Amino acid sequence: MEKREKIVLTGDRPTGKLHLGHFVGSIKNRVKLQDEASKCFYMVADIQALTDNADNPEKVRNNVIEVVLDNLACGVDPKKTTFFIQSQVPEIAELTILFMNLVTLQQLSHNPTIKTELKERGFGESTPFGFLAYPVSQAADILFCKANTVPVGIDQLPVLEQANEILKKFNATYNVNLFSKITGVVSDIPRLVGIDGGAKMSKSLGNCIYLSDSDVEIEKKVMQAYTDPGHIHVEDKGRVDGNVVFTYLDDFDEDKKGVEELKAQYQKGGLGDIVLKKRLTKVLIDLISPIRARREELAKDPKSIMKILESGIENARKEARKTMIEVRKALKIDYFS
Ligand code: TRP
């Protein structure tokens, strides 16, 4: 098979600061992929954020800088990655409208990601049409620059599958070979549990450790983490499965052998939660405090962040204009060229 050039695109909805789940689920892959790709884009998905926050544009606006700071602080590098804001590339909106004819209402309403998210949001009989349609706009986010590699959290895979359906239909219907298959890149820790033991770390569930949390906040959250409710006295036998502290030690503690020894001791009895929690607190502070320090440094100069976005937007629009010339030609709406 012909080796294709890797074009990476990824993004976040600006609805809040990012947490450890984002870090392990996709930011780490972003940092890695920016050295392998021929082009790399990071998009702040403000339009997508508005699909379920139409009544709260301030929230979306205020969080644009927050998600950019989180990504910069983790090492997504504006010299390698084009940072831009979705709403500032109007070609994405145009491409979304054209893609809408290539997808059915039924496909969207049966999409597993959308189904779960609709339930989580409790829209009932009042689903915003834009929210239901966000996978179409996400296909346009990815394809306006012909990206083919998308680091995402595992929850987003059905959305990428939908994008692949759309691009296949586009190529077939208009007899072109404009877009090539999108590959989702999922991390080895695709879904981080919440500190409360919930299936997923998520802002709406209030069970997150943020990349901007202070050492004191990290310690406080770890001390409240879910362990084994049956492990009451130090000498009791404890359970490792489903014990958040061990799950996190597995994910974040480099000393794998040390963690295995602790597990054995915990299962036998004679090891208290506090010892484990102290160890996890240190591991997480070692990981997060340098990120937080870089974040605080960068946040002192918001103008320079806006400059990164401005020049990124210019770059993204250049790509978008090139793609739209081909798209308009394929759809025979290129009247005056
Ligand atoms: N839907 C993604 C999320 O909720 C954010 C997003 C928008 C995105 N457009 C994208 C991710 C394009 C990857 C590619 O996390």
Short mmCIF file of C-alpha atoms and ligand atoms in Angstrom, two decimals:
data_model
loop_
_atom_site.label_atom_id
_atom_site.label_comp_id
_atom_site.label_asym_id
_atom_site.label_seq_id
_atom_site.Cartn_x
_atom_site.Cartn_y
_atom_site.Cartn_z
CA MET A 1 0.00 0.00 0.00
CA GLU A 2 1.12 3.51 -0.75
CA LYS A 3 2.38 5.21 2.37
CA ARG A 4 0.22 8.26 2.88
CA GLU A 5 1.29 11.51 4.34
CA LYS A 6 0.00 11.93 7.88
CA ILE A 7 -2.20 14.98 8.41
CA VAL A 8 -3.34 15.25 12.01
CA LEU A 9 -6.32 17.19 13.32
CA THR A 10 -7.73 17.19 16.80
CA GLY A 11 -9.78 19.46 18.99
CA ASP A 12 -11.53 20.20 22.25
CA ARG A 13 -14.87 21.79 23.07
CA PRO A 14 -14.17 24.93 25.11
CA THR A 15 -16.59 24.23 27.93
CA GLY A 16 -14.14 23.98 30.82
CA LYS A 17 -10.56 23.38 31.81
CA LEU A 18 -9.08 20.05 30.77
CA HIS A 19 -8.41 17.20 33.19
CA LEU A 20 -6.27 14.09 33.55
CA GLY A 21 -8.72 12.09 31.42
CA HIS A 22 -8.05 14.42 28.49
CA PHE A 23 -4.32 14.22 29.15
CA VAL A 24 -4.06 10.43 28.99
CA GLY A 25 -6.90 10.00 26.48
CA SER A 26 -5.63 12.30 23.76
CA ILE A 27 -3.26 15.16 24.65
CA LYS A 28 -0.30 12.78 25.07
CA ASN A 29 -0.95 11.43 21.58
CA ARG A 30 -1.17 14.96 20.19
CA VAL A 31 2.27 15.74 21.54
CA LYS A 32 3.69 12.56 20.05
CA LEU A 33 1.97 12.84 16.67
CA GLN A 34 3.08 16.40 16.01
CA ASP A 35 6.59 15.04 15.41
CA GLU A 36 5.39 12.36 12.99
CA ALA A 37 2.91 14.32 10.93
CA SER A 38 3.53 16.38 7.84
CA LYS A 39 0.86 18.79 9.04
CA CYS A 40 -0.81 19.09 12.42
CA PHE A 41 -3.88 21.09 13.49
CA TYR A 42 -5.39 21.79 16.88
CA MET A 43 -8.90 23.21 16.80
CA VAL A 44 -10.88 24.92 19.54
CA ALA A 45 -14.38 23.64 18.74
CA ASP A 46 -16.37 26.71 19.80
CA ILE A 47 -19.19 26.13 17.31
CA GLN A 48 -19.55 22.55 18.50
CA ALA A 49 -19.55 23.76 22.12
CA LEU A 50 -22.44 26.07 21.25
CA THR A 51 -24.56 23.14 20.03
CA ASP A 52 -25.47 22.44 23.64
CA ASN A 53 -24.57 25.82 25.14
CA ALA A 54 -26.45 28.16 22.83
CA ASP A 55 -27.75 30.04 25.86
CA ASN A 56 -24.32 30.50 27.37
CA PRO A 57 -21.91 31.99 24.83
CA GLU A 58 -19.84 33.62 27.60
CA LYS A 59 -18.92 30.24 28.97
CA VAL A 60 -17.71 29.08 25.55
CA ARG A 61 -15.85 32.31 24.88
CA ASN A 62 -14.11 32.32 28.27
CA ASN A 63 -12.95 28.74 27.91
CA VAL A 64 -11.27 29.17 24.52
CA ILE A 65 -8.09 30.45 26.16
CA GLU A 66 -8.29 27.80 28.90
CA VAL A 67 -8.19 24.82 26.54
CA VAL A 68 -5.42 26.44 24.51
CA LEU A 69 -3.38 27.01 27.70
CA ASP A 70 -3.93 23.39 28.76
CA ASN A 71 -2.67 22.08 25.42
CA LEU A 72 0.31 24.44 25.25
CA ALA A 73 1.29 23.61 28.83
CA CYS A 74 1.27 19.89 28.01
CA GLY A 75 3.63 20.40 25.10
CA VAL A 76 1.45 20.82 22.02
CA ASP A 77 3.83 23.16 20.23
CA PRO A 78 2.58 26.02 18.04
CA LYS A 79 5.76 25.71 15.96
CA LYS A 80 4.64 22.24 14.92
CA THR A 81 0.87 22.47 15.32
CA THR A 82 -1.49 25.05 13.85
CA PHE A 83 -3.79 26.30 16.62
CA PHE A 84 -7.09 27.77 15.43
CA ILE A 85 -10.70 28.49 16.42
CA GLN A 86 -13.45 26.65 14.53
CA SER A 87 -15.77 29.66 14.12
CA GLN A 88 -13.03 31.68 12.46
CA VAL A 89 -12.79 29.29 9.51
CA PRO A 90 -16.18 29.81 7.82
CA GLU A 91 -15.32 27.26 5.13
CA ILE A 92 -15.94 24.58 7.79
CA ALA A 93 -19.55 25.78 8.08
CA GLU A 94 -19.95 25.72 4.30
CA LEU A 95 -18.55 22.19 4.10
CA THR A 96 -20.90 21.11 6.92
CA ILE A 97 -23.94 22.25 4.93
CA LEU A 98 -22.78 20.34 1.86
CA PHE A 99 -22.07 17.19 3.90
CA MET A 100 -25.55 17.31 5.44
CA ASN A 101 -27.05 15.93 2.24
CA LEU A 102 -24.87 12.84 2.49
CA VAL A 103 -26.06 11.65 5.87
CA THR A 104 -29.48 10.60 7.12
CA LEU A 105 -31.31 11.71 10.19
CA GLN A 106 -31.55 8.02 11.15
CA GLN A 107 -27.78 7.52 11.00
CA LEU A 108 -27.28 10.48 13.32
CA SER A 109 -29.95 9.51 15.81
CA HIS A 110 -28.61 5.95 15.98
CA ASN A 111 -25.00 7.01 16.49
CA PRO A 112 -23.87 5.48 19.83
CA THR A 113 -21.91 8.58 20.91
CA ILE A 114 -24.84 10.87 20.20
CA LYS A 115 -27.28 8.51 21.92
CA THR A 116 -25.17 8.46 25.10
CA GLU A 117 -24.60 12.21 25.06
CA LEU A 118 -28.31 12.93 24.53
CA LYS A 119 -29.09 10.81 27.55
CA GLU A 120 -26.40 12.50 29.67
CA ARG A 121 -27.76 15.91 28.80
CA GLY A 122 -31.38 14.95 29.38
CA PHE A 123 -32.71 16.75 26.31
CA GLY A 124 -35.80 14.51 26.21
CA GLU A 125 -38.04 15.65 23.37
CA SER A 126 -36.10 18.91 22.91
CA THR A 127 -32.85 17.93 21.22
CA PRO A 128 -31.23 20.90 19.51
CA PHE A 129 -30.94 20.06 15.82
CA GLY A 130 -27.38 21.40 15.78
CA PHE A 131 -26.39 19.01 18.55
CA LEU A 132 -27.79 15.99 16.73
CA ALA A 133 -25.89 17.12 13.63
CA TYR A 134 -22.53 17.78 15.28
CA PRO A 135 -20.93 14.64 13.78
CA VAL A 136 -21.53 16.20 10.35
CA SER A 137 -19.77 19.36 11.36
CA GLN A 138 -17.01 17.29 12.94
CA ALA A 139 -16.49 15.54 9.58
CA ALA A 140 -16.03 19.01 8.08
CA ASP A 141 -13.62 19.98 10.91
CA ILE A 142 -11.44 17.08 9.93
CA LEU A 143 -11.76 17.18 6.16
CA PHE A 144 -11.42 20.90 5.42
CA CYS A 145 -7.66 20.33 5.66
CA LYS A 146 -7.82 16.71 4.44
CA ALA A 147 -6.72 15.32 7.79
CA ASN A 148 -6.53 11.53 8.02
CA THR A 149 -5.24 10.98 11.57
CA VAL A 150 -7.29 12.03 14.58
CA PRO A 151 -6.21 11.49 18.20
CA VAL A 152 -9.39 11.26 20.28
CA GLY A 153 -10.87 9.73 23.38
CA ILE A 154 -12.47 6.34 22.76
CA ASP A 155 -16.00 7.79 23.11
CA GLN A 156 -15.47 9.68 19.89
CA LEU A 157 -14.80 6.66 17.65
CA PRO A 158 -18.41 6.37 16.40
CA VAL A 159 -18.23 10.03 15.40
CA LEU A 160 -15.14 9.30 13.30
CA GLU A 161 -16.92 6.30 11.80
CA GLN A 162 -19.72 8.63 10.74
CA ALA A 163 -17.15 10.96 9.17
CA ASN A 164 -15.75 8.03 7.21
CA GLU A 165 -19.25 7.20 5.93
CA ILE A 166 -19.69 10.78 4.79
CA LEU A 167 -16.38 10.97 2.97
CA LYS A 168 -16.96 7.62 1.25
CA LYS A 169 -20.35 8.82 0.08
CA PHE A 170 -18.84 12.11 -1.08
CA ASN A 171 -16.13 10.43 -3.15
CA ALA A 172 -18.59 7.92 -4.63
CA THR A 173 -21.44 10.35 -5.36
CA TYR A 174 -19.26 12.92 -7.08
CA ASN A 175 -16.86 10.40 -8.55
CA VAL A 176 -13.77 11.99 -7.05
CA ASN A 177 -10.99 10.92 -4.76
CA LEU A 178 -10.84 14.05 -2.66
CA PHE A 179 -10.86 12.65 0.85
CA SER A 180 -9.05 9.66 2.28
CA LYS A 181 -10.02 7.43 5.19
CA ILE A 182 -9.73 8.85 8.71
CA THR A 183 -7.92 6.82 11.35
CA GLY A 184 -8.69 7.50 15.00
CA VAL A 185 -5.74 7.23 17.35
CA VAL A 186 -6.79 6.05 20.79
CA SER A 187 -4.42 5.92 23.73
CA ASP A 188 -3.46 2.92 25.85
CA ILE A 189 -5.59 4.43 28.64
CA PRO A 190 -8.64 5.26 26.55
CA ARG A 191 -10.99 5.94 29.43
CA LEU A 192 -9.82 7.13 32.81
CA VAL A 193 -12.18 6.40 35.70
CA GLY A 194 -13.29 9.29 37.91
CA ILE A 195 -11.86 9.71 41.41
CA ASP A 196 -15.26 8.59 42.75
CA GLY A 197 -14.94 5.28 40.91
CA GLY A 198 -17.43 6.42 38.23
CA ALA A 199 -16.92 4.92 34.79
CA LYS A 200 -15.41 8.08 33.41
CA MET A 201 -13.66 11.24 34.55
CA SER A 202 -16.01 13.97 33.44
CA LYS A 203 -16.60 17.58 34.35
CA SER A 204 -20.36 17.13 34.56
CA LEU A 205 -19.90 14.30 37.07
CA GLY A 206 -17.61 16.45 39.25
CA ASN A 207 -15.03 13.69 39.65
CA CYS A 208 -12.01 15.26 37.93
CA ILE A 209 -8.44 16.17 38.68
CA TYR A 210 -7.66 19.17 36.50
CA LEU A 211 -4.33 19.97 34.84
CA SER A 212 -4.55 23.32 36.61
CA ASP A 213 -5.27 21.94 40.10
CA SER A 214 -2.99 23.09 42.94
CA ASP A 215 -0.99 20.59 45.00
CA VAL A 216 -3.47 21.06 47.84
CA GLU A 217 -6.45 20.36 45.57
CA ILE A 218 -4.77 17.26 44.17
CA GLU A 219 -4.09 15.97 47.68
CA LYS A 220 -7.64 16.70 48.80
CA LYS A 221 -9.13 14.86 45.82
CA VAL A 222 -6.86 11.85 46.19
CA MET A 223 -7.75 11.62 49.87
CA GLN A 224 -11.43 11.36 48.85
CA ALA A 225 -10.79 8.78 46.14
CA TYR A 226 -12.83 5.61 46.05
CA THR A 227 -10.93 2.56 47.32
CA ASP A 228 -12.48 -0.60 48.77
CA PRO A 229 -15.42 0.23 51.04
CA GLY A 230 -14.94 -3.13 52.79
CA HIS A 231 -11.37 -2.25 53.75
CA ILE A 232 -12.00 -0.56 57.08
CA HIS A 233 -9.06 -1.50 59.30
CA VAL A 234 -5.42 -1.57 58.21
CA GLU A 235 -5.26 -5.30 58.88
CA ASP A 236 -8.34 -6.05 56.69
CA LYS A 237 -7.85 -7.70 53.34
CA GLY A 238 -8.40 -5.17 50.56
CA ARG A 239 -9.59 -5.34 46.99
CA VAL A 240 -7.46 -4.04 44.17
CA ASP A 241 -10.00 -4.39 41.32
CA GLY A 242 -12.19 -1.33 41.03
CA ASN A 243 -10.01 0.46 43.57
CA VAL A 244 -9.38 3.87 42.01
CA VAL A 245 -6.12 4.44 43.85
CA PHE A 246 -4.63 1.28 42.37
CA THR A 247 -6.07 2.03 38.94
CA TYR A 248 -4.31 5.39 39.00
CA LEU A 249 -1.08 3.94 40.36
CA ASP A 250 -1.15 1.46 37.47
CA ASP A 251 -1.66 4.32 35.03
CA PHE A 252 0.70 6.93 36.44
CA ASP A 253 3.32 5.38 38.75
CA GLU A 254 6.50 4.51 36.83
CA ASP A 255 7.64 2.07 39.52
CA LYS A 256 5.56 -0.89 38.31
CA LYS A 257 7.32 -3.39 40.55
CA GLY A 258 6.69 -1.25 43.61
CA VAL A 259 2.98 -1.04 42.74
CA GLU A 260 2.76 -4.83 42.34
CA GLU A 261 4.29 -5.30 45.79
CA LEU A 262 1.77 -2.87 47.30
CA LYS A 263 -1.08 -4.74 45.63
CA ALA A 264 0.06 -8.04 47.12
CA GLN A 265 0.36 -6.49 50.55
CA TYR A 266 -3.05 -4.79 50.28
CA GLN A 267 -4.76 -8.03 49.28
CA LYS A 268 -3.16 -9.89 52.17
CA GLY A 269 -4.10 -7.21 54.70
CA GLY A 270 -1.90 -4.86 56.66
CA LEU A 271 -1.68 -1.90 54.33
CA GLY A 272 -3.74 1.22 54.98
CA ASP A 273 -5.36 3.43 52.34
CA ILE A 274 -3.51 6.49 53.61
CA VAL A 275 -0.11 5.09 52.66
CA LEU A 276 -1.36 4.42 49.13
CA LYS A 277 -3.05 7.76 48.84
CA LYS A 278 0.10 9.58 49.93
CA ARG A 279 2.05 7.75 47.28
CA LEU A 280 -0.54 8.57 44.59
CA THR A 281 -0.64 12.22 45.66
CA LYS A 282 3.11 12.48 45.10
CA VAL A 283 2.93 10.75 41.71
CA LEU A 284 0.17 13.07 40.50
CA ILE A 285 1.81 16.22 41.87
CA ASP A 286 5.04 15.26 40.09
CA LEU A 287 3.07 14.92 36.85
CA ILE A 288 0.78 17.94 37.15
CA SER A 289 2.85 20.61 38.91
CA PRO A 290 5.24 21.26 35.98
CA ILE A 291 2.23 21.46 33.61
CA ARG A 292 0.51 23.87 35.99
CA ALA A 293 3.66 25.99 36.30
CA ARG A 294 3.97 26.31 32.50
CA ARG A 295 0.27 27.09 32.30
CA GLU A 296 0.56 29.90 34.85
CA GLU A 297 3.56 31.34 33.02
CA LEU A 298 1.73 31.28 29.66
CA ALA A 299 -1.44 32.74 31.17
CA LYS A 300 0.47 35.89 32.14
CA ASP A 301 0.59 36.91 28.49
CA PRO A 302 -2.85 36.36 26.92
CA LYS A 303 -1.94 38.60 23.98
CA SER A 304 0.69 36.16 22.82
CA ILE A 305 -1.87 33.34 23.00
CA MET A 306 -4.22 35.36 20.79
CA LYS A 307 -1.34 35.91 18.35
CA ILE A 308 -0.75 32.15 18.13
CA LEU A 309 -4.45 31.72 17.32
CA GLU A 310 -4.52 34.56 14.81
CA SER A 311 -1.67 33.23 12.75
CA GLY A 312 -3.03 29.69 13.06
CA ILE A 313 -6.42 30.82 11.76
CA GLU A 314 -4.73 32.39 8.74
CA ASN A 315 -2.91 29.14 8.06
CA ALA A 316 -6.05 27.02 8.50
CA ARG A 317 -8.04 29.24 6.16
CA LYS A 318 -5.41 28.84 3.45
CA GLU A 319 -5.91 25.07 3.59
CA ALA A 320 -9.68 25.50 3.71
CA ARG A 321 -9.79 27.72 0.63
CA LYS A 322 -7.77 25.19 -1.36
CA THR A 323 -10.05 22.31 -0.37
CA MET A 324 -13.24 24.29 -1.05
CA ILE A 325 -12.19 25.03 -4.63
CA GLU A 326 -12.13 21.27 -5.25
CA VAL A 327 -15.35 20.66 -3.29
CA ARG A 328 -17.28 23.35 -5.15
CA LYS A 329 -16.05 21.96 -8.44
CA ALA A 330 -17.21 18.45 -7.51
CA LEU A 331 -20.66 19.81 -6.58
CA LYS A 332 -20.87 21.97 -9.70
CA ILE A 333 -21.35 25.18 -7.71
CA ASP A 334 -18.15 26.74 -9.07
CA TYR A 335 -20.05 29.18 -11.31
CA PHE A 336 -17.49 31.92 -11.76
CA SER A 337 -14.14 30.19 -11.68
N1 TRP B 1 -16.07 16.19 19.74
C1 TRP B 1 -14.75 16.33 20.30
C2 TRP B 1 -14.86 16.14 21.82
O1 TRP B 1 -15.91 16.32 22.38
C3 TRP B 1 -14.13 17.67 19.99
C4 TRP B 1 -13.91 17.86 18.52
C5 TRP B 1 -14.56 18.74 17.69
C6 TRP B 1 -12.99 17.15 17.71
N2 TRP B 1 -14.09 18.61 16.41
C7 TRP B 1 -13.14 17.66 16.38
C8 TRP B 1 -12.06 16.13 17.97
C9 TRP B 1 -12.40 17.13 15.33
C10 TRP B 1 -11.32 15.62 16.90
C11 TRP B 1 -11.49 16.12 15.59
O2 TRP B 1 -13.88 15.82 22.44
#
